[in-house]
Amino acid sequence: MAASRGTVVGSILLRYGNKYASSHTVATTICRQTLSRQIGTSCCLLRKNLAAAGPEKFSEEFIKKQVEEFNIGKRHLANMMGEDPETFTQEDIDRSIKYLFPSGLFEKKARPIMKHPDEVFPKQAAIQWGKDGRPFHFLFYTGKQSYYSLMHDIYEKMLAVERHQDKLRSKGLFSQDAKQISLVGSRWLWKEELEELLVENISDHDYTRFIQLMERLLSLPYSAREEESVQRYRRQLEVQSSKQEVPPLQHDEQGAAYSTAMGRRKTAEASLVLRDAGSGKVTINGKDYLQYFPVLQDREQLMFPLHFLETLGRFDVEGTVSGGGHSSQAGALRLALSRALLTFLPPAKVEDMRQAGLLTSDPRVKERKKPGQAKARKKFTWKKR
């Protein structure tokens, strides 16, 4: 009986022992392969260090291919909209994309766009070292070779201007009233624009040093010799007067030119007709302005646009105003008169009026009374007892 039991146990061990040994061998082999794989491969090889790699680089062939695809897409889009592909501008592309793919997304960057590759892909710095690994520029190891090259060039130009001034002094021809560079209507490049021009990242301190050096160059009496270099780093400001709506010039039955305009101030609304008649008569609501505005300050405010342009006595003014008090009515009429005068002025004078504040509506209104207070800001007198 015991022998038979031993025979059964032995057969069971033989049957399942081989399977256990084979499975153990397979598991050992898999573990060895896994260990060898972990030992031979590191995370540095499997994952890219994006921070150390810097911005993504695009080859010239890639940019050329993108430009070709953009031109093909622009031609197809122009054909879809029924327009000439040769005269299809970027504004037409934006309008077509907005029409074909309307989007209600608040974030503009998430909306569909179609731009030229030069606007989409950032500019890239050229190769800065040769085949032997030596850098081309002596300022390569500063880390900002374009920035420091620019600072060196500006300083050299400043020294050249100073040498020219010294020569004039030695000959007795130096003058402090030399021609200066006109900077009206322009500004210096912003930090982001300068970085895009240099294809380098600069700090706020570097940008401040650049502006200080340029201002130092401009402070020299004969800095106009380097006007072209200075204007390269300035951008023209958009003239706000170009956005100003000018009333159309009209003619009455007698052929006299006139224009109409509207103005508001607080709750006062004014409409005005300006006639180029030459008598200089000013009437408000059918009355002479001297009778309608008894306060001298209101009269001066009304007539200031004519006085500023030195056109007193040239125009006839017929104004109608309602609402508000005398001060707000005078402000509304002044704005309407200034707008009506734009019809008879050249563009240069329009900009002068804008800078004088004659074309800007006054948004100030009386502040409301607050509950628990005597007025808008005034508090009740506090008494302890």
Coordinates of C-alpha atoms in Angstrom, one line a residue:
M1 CA 0.0 0.0 0.0
A2 CA 2.8 2.4 0.9
A3 CA 4.7 1.4 -2.2
S4 CA 1.8 2.2 -4.4
R5 CA 1.4 5.6 -2.7
G6 CA 5.0 6.3 -3.3
T7 CA 4.7 5.3 -6.9
V8 CA 1.7 7.7 -7.4
V9 CA 3.6 10.6 -5.7
G10 CA 6.6 9.9 -7.9
S11 CA 4.6 9.9 -11.1
I12 CA 3.0 13.2 -10.0
L13 CA 6.4 14.8 -9.4
L14 CA 7.7 13.6 -12.7
R15 CA 4.6 14.9 -14.6
Y16 CA 4.5 18.4 -13.0
G17 CA 8.1 18.7 -12.1
N18 CA 9.2 18.9 -15.7
K19 CA 6.6 21.7 -16.3
Y20 CA 7.7 23.6 -13.2
A21 CA 11.4 23.3 -14.3
S22 CA 10.6 24.4 -17.8
S23 CA 8.5 27.4 -16.6
H24 CA 11.2 28.3 -14.1
T25 CA 13.8 28.3 -16.9
V26 CA 11.6 30.5 -19.1
A27 CA 11.0 33.0 -16.2
T28 CA 14.7 33.1 -15.5
T29 CA 15.4 33.8 -19.2
I30 CA 12.8 36.6 -19.3
C31 CA 14.2 38.2 -16.1
R32 CA 17.7 38.1 -17.6
Q33 CA 16.5 39.7 -20.8
T34 CA 14.7 42.4 -18.8
L35 CA 17.7 43.0 -16.6
S36 CA 20.0 43.2 -19.6
R37 CA 17.6 45.6 -21.3
Q38 CA 17.4 47.9 -18.2
I39 CA 21.2 47.8 -17.7
G40 CA 22.0 48.5 -21.4
T41 CA 19.4 51.3 -21.9
S42 CA 19.2 54.6 -20.0
C43 CA 16.3 57.1 -19.7
C44 CA 18.6 59.7 -21.3
L45 CA 18.5 57.7 -24.5
L46 CA 14.8 57.0 -24.4
R47 CA 13.6 60.6 -23.5
K48 CA 14.7 63.9 -25.0
N49 CA 15.7 66.7 -22.7
L50 CA 13.5 69.4 -24.3
A51 CA 14.8 72.2 -22.0
A52 CA 18.5 71.5 -23.0
A53 CA 17.6 71.1 -26.7
G54 CA 16.4 74.7 -27.0
P55 CA 13.9 75.8 -29.6
E56 CA 12.9 73.4 -32.4
K57 CA 15.1 73.8 -35.5
F58 CA 13.6 73.8 -39.0
S59 CA 15.8 73.1 -42.1
E60 CA 15.7 75.2 -45.2
E61 CA 14.2 72.4 -47.2
F62 CA 11.3 72.1 -44.7
I63 CA 10.6 75.9 -44.9
K64 CA 10.7 75.8 -48.7
K65 CA 8.2 72.9 -48.7
Q66 CA 5.9 74.8 -46.4
V67 CA 6.1 77.9 -48.6
E68 CA 5.1 75.8 -51.6
E69 CA 2.2 74.3 -49.8
F70 CA 1.1 77.7 -48.6
N71 CA 1.1 79.1 -52.2
I72 CA -0.9 76.1 -53.4
G73 CA -3.4 76.4 -50.6
K74 CA -3.7 80.2 -51.3
R75 CA -4.4 79.5 -55.0
H76 CA -7.1 76.9 -54.1
L77 CA -8.7 79.3 -51.6
A78 CA -8.8 82.1 -54.1
N79 CA -10.5 79.8 -56.6
M80 CA -13.0 78.7 -54.0
M81 CA -13.9 82.4 -53.3
G82 CA -14.0 83.3 -57.0
E83 CA -11.1 85.8 -56.8
D84 CA -7.9 86.2 -58.7
P85 CA -5.0 84.2 -57.1
E86 CA -2.4 86.7 -58.2
T87 CA -4.0 89.6 -56.2
F88 CA -5.2 87.5 -53.3
T89 CA -3.7 89.2 -50.2
Q90 CA -3.3 88.0 -46.6
E91 CA -6.3 90.1 -45.7
D92 CA -8.4 88.2 -48.2
I93 CA -7.1 84.9 -46.8
D94 CA -8.1 85.9 -43.2
R95 CA -11.5 87.0 -44.5
S96 CA -12.1 83.8 -46.4
I97 CA -11.0 81.6 -43.4
K98 CA -13.3 83.5 -41.2
Y99 CA -16.2 82.9 -43.6
L100 CA -15.5 79.3 -44.4
F101 CA -14.5 78.2 -40.9
P102 CA -16.5 80.3 -38.4
S103 CA -15.3 79.8 -34.9
G104 CA -16.8 80.9 -31.6
L105 CA -13.6 80.1 -29.6
F106 CA -12.6 82.9 -27.2
E107 CA -8.9 82.2 -27.6
K108 CA -7.8 83.6 -30.9
K109 CA -4.8 81.3 -31.0
A110 CA -7.2 78.3 -31.1
R111 CA -9.0 79.6 -34.2
P112 CA -8.1 78.3 -37.6
I113 CA -5.6 80.5 -39.4
M114 CA -3.6 80.4 -42.6
K115 CA -0.4 82.4 -42.5
H116 CA 2.8 82.6 -44.5
P117 CA 5.5 80.3 -43.1
D118 CA 7.8 83.3 -42.5
E119 CA 5.1 84.5 -39.9
V120 CA 4.5 81.1 -38.4
F121 CA 8.0 79.7 -38.0
P122 CA 10.5 81.8 -36.0
K123 CA 13.7 83.1 -37.5
Q124 CA 16.8 80.9 -36.8
A125 CA 20.4 81.9 -36.3
A126 CA 22.8 80.9 -39.0
I127 CA 25.5 78.4 -38.4
Q128 CA 28.1 80.0 -36.2
W129 CA 31.0 77.6 -36.4
G130 CA 33.0 75.9 -39.2
K131 CA 33.7 72.3 -40.0
D132 CA 36.7 72.3 -37.6
G133 CA 34.4 73.4 -34.7
R134 CA 35.9 76.9 -34.4
P135 CA 33.4 79.8 -34.1
F136 CA 33.4 82.4 -36.8
H137 CA 32.8 85.4 -34.5
F138 CA 35.2 86.5 -31.7
L139 CA 32.2 87.2 -29.4
F140 CA 30.7 83.7 -29.8
Y141 CA 31.6 82.6 -26.2
T142 CA 29.8 85.6 -24.7
G143 CA 26.5 83.8 -25.5
K144 CA 25.0 87.0 -27.1
Q145 CA 27.3 87.7 -30.0
S146 CA 24.7 89.6 -32.0
Y147 CA 23.8 91.8 -29.0
Y148 CA 27.4 92.7 -28.1
S149 CA 28.3 93.2 -31.8
L150 CA 25.4 95.7 -32.0
M151 CA 26.7 97.5 -28.8
H152 CA 30.2 97.6 -30.2
D153 CA 29.0 99.1 -33.6
I154 CA 26.9 101.8 -31.8
Y155 CA 29.9 102.7 -29.7
E156 CA 32.2 102.9 -32.7
K157 CA 29.6 105.2 -34.5
M158 CA 29.6 107.4 -31.4
L159 CA 33.3 107.7 -31.4
A160 CA 33.3 108.5 -35.1
V161 CA 30.9 111.4 -34.4
E162 CA 33.0 112.7 -31.6
R163 CA 36.1 112.6 -33.8
H164 CA 34.2 114.6 -36.4
Q165 CA 33.3 117.2 -33.8
D166 CA 36.9 117.4 -32.6
K167 CA 38.0 118.2 -36.2
L168 CA 35.4 120.9 -36.5
R169 CA 36.5 122.4 -33.1
S170 CA 40.1 122.5 -34.3
K171 CA 39.1 124.4 -37.4
G172 CA 36.7 126.7 -35.5
L173 CA 33.6 125.5 -37.4
F174 CA 31.9 123.7 -34.5
S175 CA 28.3 124.8 -33.8
Q176 CA 25.8 123.7 -31.2
D177 CA 22.9 124.5 -33.5
A178 CA 23.6 121.6 -35.9
K179 CA 20.8 119.6 -37.4
Q180 CA 19.2 117.1 -35.1
I181 CA 17.6 113.8 -35.9
S182 CA 13.8 114.1 -35.9
L183 CA 12.2 111.5 -33.6
V184 CA 8.6 112.9 -33.7
G185 CA 6.1 110.2 -34.3
S186 CA 8.4 107.3 -33.7
R187 CA 9.6 105.0 -30.9
W188 CA 12.5 102.7 -30.0
L189 CA 12.1 99.0 -30.8
W190 CA 10.5 97.1 -28.0
K191 CA 12.5 94.3 -26.2
E192 CA 10.7 91.6 -28.1
E193 CA 11.2 93.3 -31.5
L194 CA 14.9 93.7 -30.7
E195 CA 15.2 90.0 -29.8
E196 CA 13.5 89.1 -33.1
L197 CA 15.9 91.3 -35.0
L198 CA 19.0 89.9 -33.3
V199 CA 17.6 86.3 -33.1
E200 CA 18.8 86.2 -29.5
N201 CA 17.2 86.5 -26.0
I202 CA 18.3 89.5 -24.0
S203 CA 17.5 90.5 -20.5
D204 CA 15.8 93.7 -19.3
H205 CA 19.1 95.1 -18.2
D206 CA 20.7 94.5 -21.6
Y207 CA 17.7 96.3 -23.3
T208 CA 18.1 99.2 -20.9
R209 CA 21.8 99.5 -21.7
F210 CA 21.0 99.5 -25.4
I211 CA 18.5 102.4 -25.0
Q212 CA 21.0 104.3 -22.9
L213 CA 23.7 104.0 -25.5
M214 CA 21.4 105.1 -28.3
E215 CA 20.2 108.1 -26.2
R216 CA 23.9 109.0 -25.6
L217 CA 24.5 108.9 -29.3
L218 CA 21.5 111.2 -29.9
S219 CA 22.8 113.7 -27.3
L220 CA 25.8 114.5 -29.5
P221 CA 25.3 117.8 -31.5
Y222 CA 26.3 116.1 -34.8
S223 CA 24.5 112.8 -34.3
A224 CA 22.6 113.4 -37.6
R225 CA 25.6 111.8 -39.4
E226 CA 24.3 108.5 -38.1
E227 CA 20.6 109.1 -38.8
E228 CA 20.2 106.1 -41.0
S229 CA 21.6 103.8 -38.3
V230 CA 19.4 105.3 -35.6
Q231 CA 16.2 105.1 -37.6
R232 CA 16.8 101.4 -38.2
Y233 CA 16.0 100.8 -34.5
R234 CA 12.9 103.0 -34.4
R235 CA 9.4 102.3 -35.6
Q236 CA 6.8 104.8 -36.8
L237 CA 3.8 105.4 -34.5
E238 CA 0.4 105.1 -36.1
V239 CA -1.1 108.5 -36.6
Q240 CA -4.3 108.5 -34.6
S241 CA -5.8 111.3 -36.7
S242 CA -5.9 109.0 -39.7
K243 CA -8.7 107.1 -37.8
Q244 CA -10.7 110.2 -37.2
E245 CA -14.0 110.3 -39.2
V246 CA -14.2 113.5 -41.3
P247 CA -17.7 114.8 -42.1
P248 CA -18.3 115.2 -45.8
L249 CA -18.3 118.6 -47.4
Q250 CA -21.7 119.7 -48.6
H251 CA -23.1 122.7 -50.5
D252 CA -26.3 124.6 -50.1
E253 CA -28.6 126.1 -52.8
Q254 CA -26.4 129.2 -53.0
G255 CA -23.3 127.1 -53.5
A256 CA -21.8 127.9 -50.0
A257 CA -19.8 125.0 -48.5
Y258 CA -20.9 123.7 -45.1
S259 CA -20.5 120.7 -42.8
T260 CA -22.5 119.2 -40.0
A261 CA -21.4 117.4 -36.8
M262 CA -22.7 116.1 -33.5
G263 CA -21.2 116.3 -30.0
R264 CA -22.0 115.1 -26.5
R265 CA -21.0 116.0 -22.9
K266 CA -22.6 114.4 -19.9
T267 CA -26.3 114.5 -20.7
A268 CA -26.1 117.4 -23.2
E269 CA -26.4 116.6 -26.9
A270 CA -25.5 119.2 -29.6
S271 CA -25.8 119.3 -33.4
L272 CA -24.0 122.0 -35.3
V273 CA -23.9 123.4 -38.9
L274 CA -20.7 125.2 -39.9
R275 CA -20.9 127.4 -43.0
D276 CA -17.9 128.9 -44.8
A277 CA -19.6 132.2 -45.3
G278 CA -17.1 134.7 -43.8
S279 CA -19.3 136.7 -41.4
G280 CA -18.3 135.0 -38.2
K281 CA -21.8 134.9 -36.7
V282 CA -22.4 132.3 -33.9
T283 CA -25.9 131.4 -32.8
I284 CA -27.0 128.8 -30.3
N285 CA -30.7 127.7 -30.3
G286 CA -31.6 130.9 -32.2
K287 CA -29.7 133.3 -29.8
D288 CA -26.4 134.9 -30.0
Y289 CA -23.8 133.0 -28.1
L290 CA -23.1 136.0 -25.9
Q291 CA -26.6 136.0 -24.7
Y292 CA -27.0 132.2 -24.4
F293 CA -23.8 131.8 -22.4
P294 CA -23.5 134.6 -19.7
V295 CA -20.4 133.0 -18.1
L296 CA -17.1 134.0 -19.8
Q297 CA -15.6 130.5 -19.2
D298 CA -18.4 128.9 -21.3
R299 CA -17.9 131.3 -24.1
E300 CA -14.2 130.7 -24.2
Q301 CA -14.7 126.9 -24.3
L302 CA -17.1 127.3 -27.2
M303 CA -14.8 129.5 -29.3
F304 CA -11.6 127.8 -28.5
P305 CA -11.4 125.6 -31.7
L306 CA -11.8 128.7 -33.9
H307 CA -9.2 130.6 -31.8
F308 CA -6.8 127.6 -31.9
L309 CA -7.0 127.4 -35.7
E310 CA -6.9 131.2 -36.1
T311 CA -10.2 131.2 -38.1
L312 CA -12.2 133.7 -36.1
G313 CA -14.6 135.6 -38.4
R314 CA -14.4 133.0 -41.2
F315 CA -17.2 130.6 -40.4
D316 CA -20.9 131.0 -39.5
V317 CA -21.9 128.6 -36.7
E318 CA -25.5 127.5 -36.1
G319 CA -25.8 125.2 -33.1
T320 CA -28.7 123.4 -31.4
V321 CA -28.2 121.9 -27.9
S322 CA -30.4 120.3 -25.3
G323 CA -30.0 118.7 -21.9
G324 CA -27.5 119.3 -19.2
G325 CA -26.3 122.6 -17.8
H326 CA -24.4 125.5 -19.4
S327 CA -21.0 123.9 -18.8
S328 CA -21.9 120.6 -20.4
Q329 CA -23.7 122.3 -23.3
A330 CA -20.6 124.4 -24.0
G331 CA -18.5 121.2 -24.0
A332 CA -20.8 119.4 -26.4
L333 CA -20.9 122.4 -28.8
R334 CA -17.1 122.6 -28.7
L335 CA -16.7 118.9 -29.7
A336 CA -19.3 119.3 -32.4
L337 CA -17.5 122.5 -33.7
S338 CA -14.1 120.7 -33.7
R339 CA -15.5 117.8 -35.7
A340 CA -17.2 120.1 -38.2
L341 CA -13.9 122.0 -38.7
L342 CA -12.2 118.8 -39.9
T343 CA -13.9 119.2 -43.3
F344 CA -12.0 122.4 -44.1
L345 CA -8.6 121.4 -42.7
P346 CA -5.5 119.7 -44.1
P347 CA -4.3 116.4 -42.5
A348 CA -1.5 118.1 -40.6
K349 CA -3.9 120.4 -38.8
V350 CA -6.1 117.5 -37.9
E351 CA -3.2 115.9 -36.0
D352 CA -2.6 119.2 -34.2
M353 CA -6.2 119.4 -33.1
R354 CA -6.1 115.8 -31.8
Q355 CA -3.0 116.5 -29.8
A356 CA -4.6 119.6 -28.4
G357 CA -7.5 117.4 -27.1
L358 CA -10.2 119.0 -29.3
L359 CA -11.3 115.8 -30.9
T360 CA -11.5 113.7 -27.7
S361 CA -14.9 113.5 -26.0
D362 CA -14.9 114.1 -22.3
P363 CA -16.2 110.9 -20.5
R364 CA -16.4 112.4 -17.1
V365 CA -19.8 112.5 -15.4
K366 CA -21.0 113.3 -11.9
E367 CA -20.4 110.5 -9.5
R368 CA -23.5 109.0 -7.9
K369 CA -24.4 109.5 -4.3
K370 CA -23.7 106.5 -2.0
P371 CA -26.2 105.3 0.5
G372 CA -25.2 106.2 4.1
Q373 CA -23.1 109.1 2.9
A374 CA -23.8 112.8 2.5
K375 CA -22.6 112.8 -1.2
A376 CA -20.5 110.7 -3.5
R377 CA -17.5 110.8 -1.3
K378 CA -18.4 113.1 1.6
K379 CA -19.3 111.4 4.9
F380 CA -21.6 112.5 7.6
T381 CA -19.9 114.1 10.6
W382 CA -19.2 111.4 13.2
K383 CA -20.3 112.2 16.7
K384 CA -19.4 110.1 19.7
R385 CA -22.5 111.1 21.7

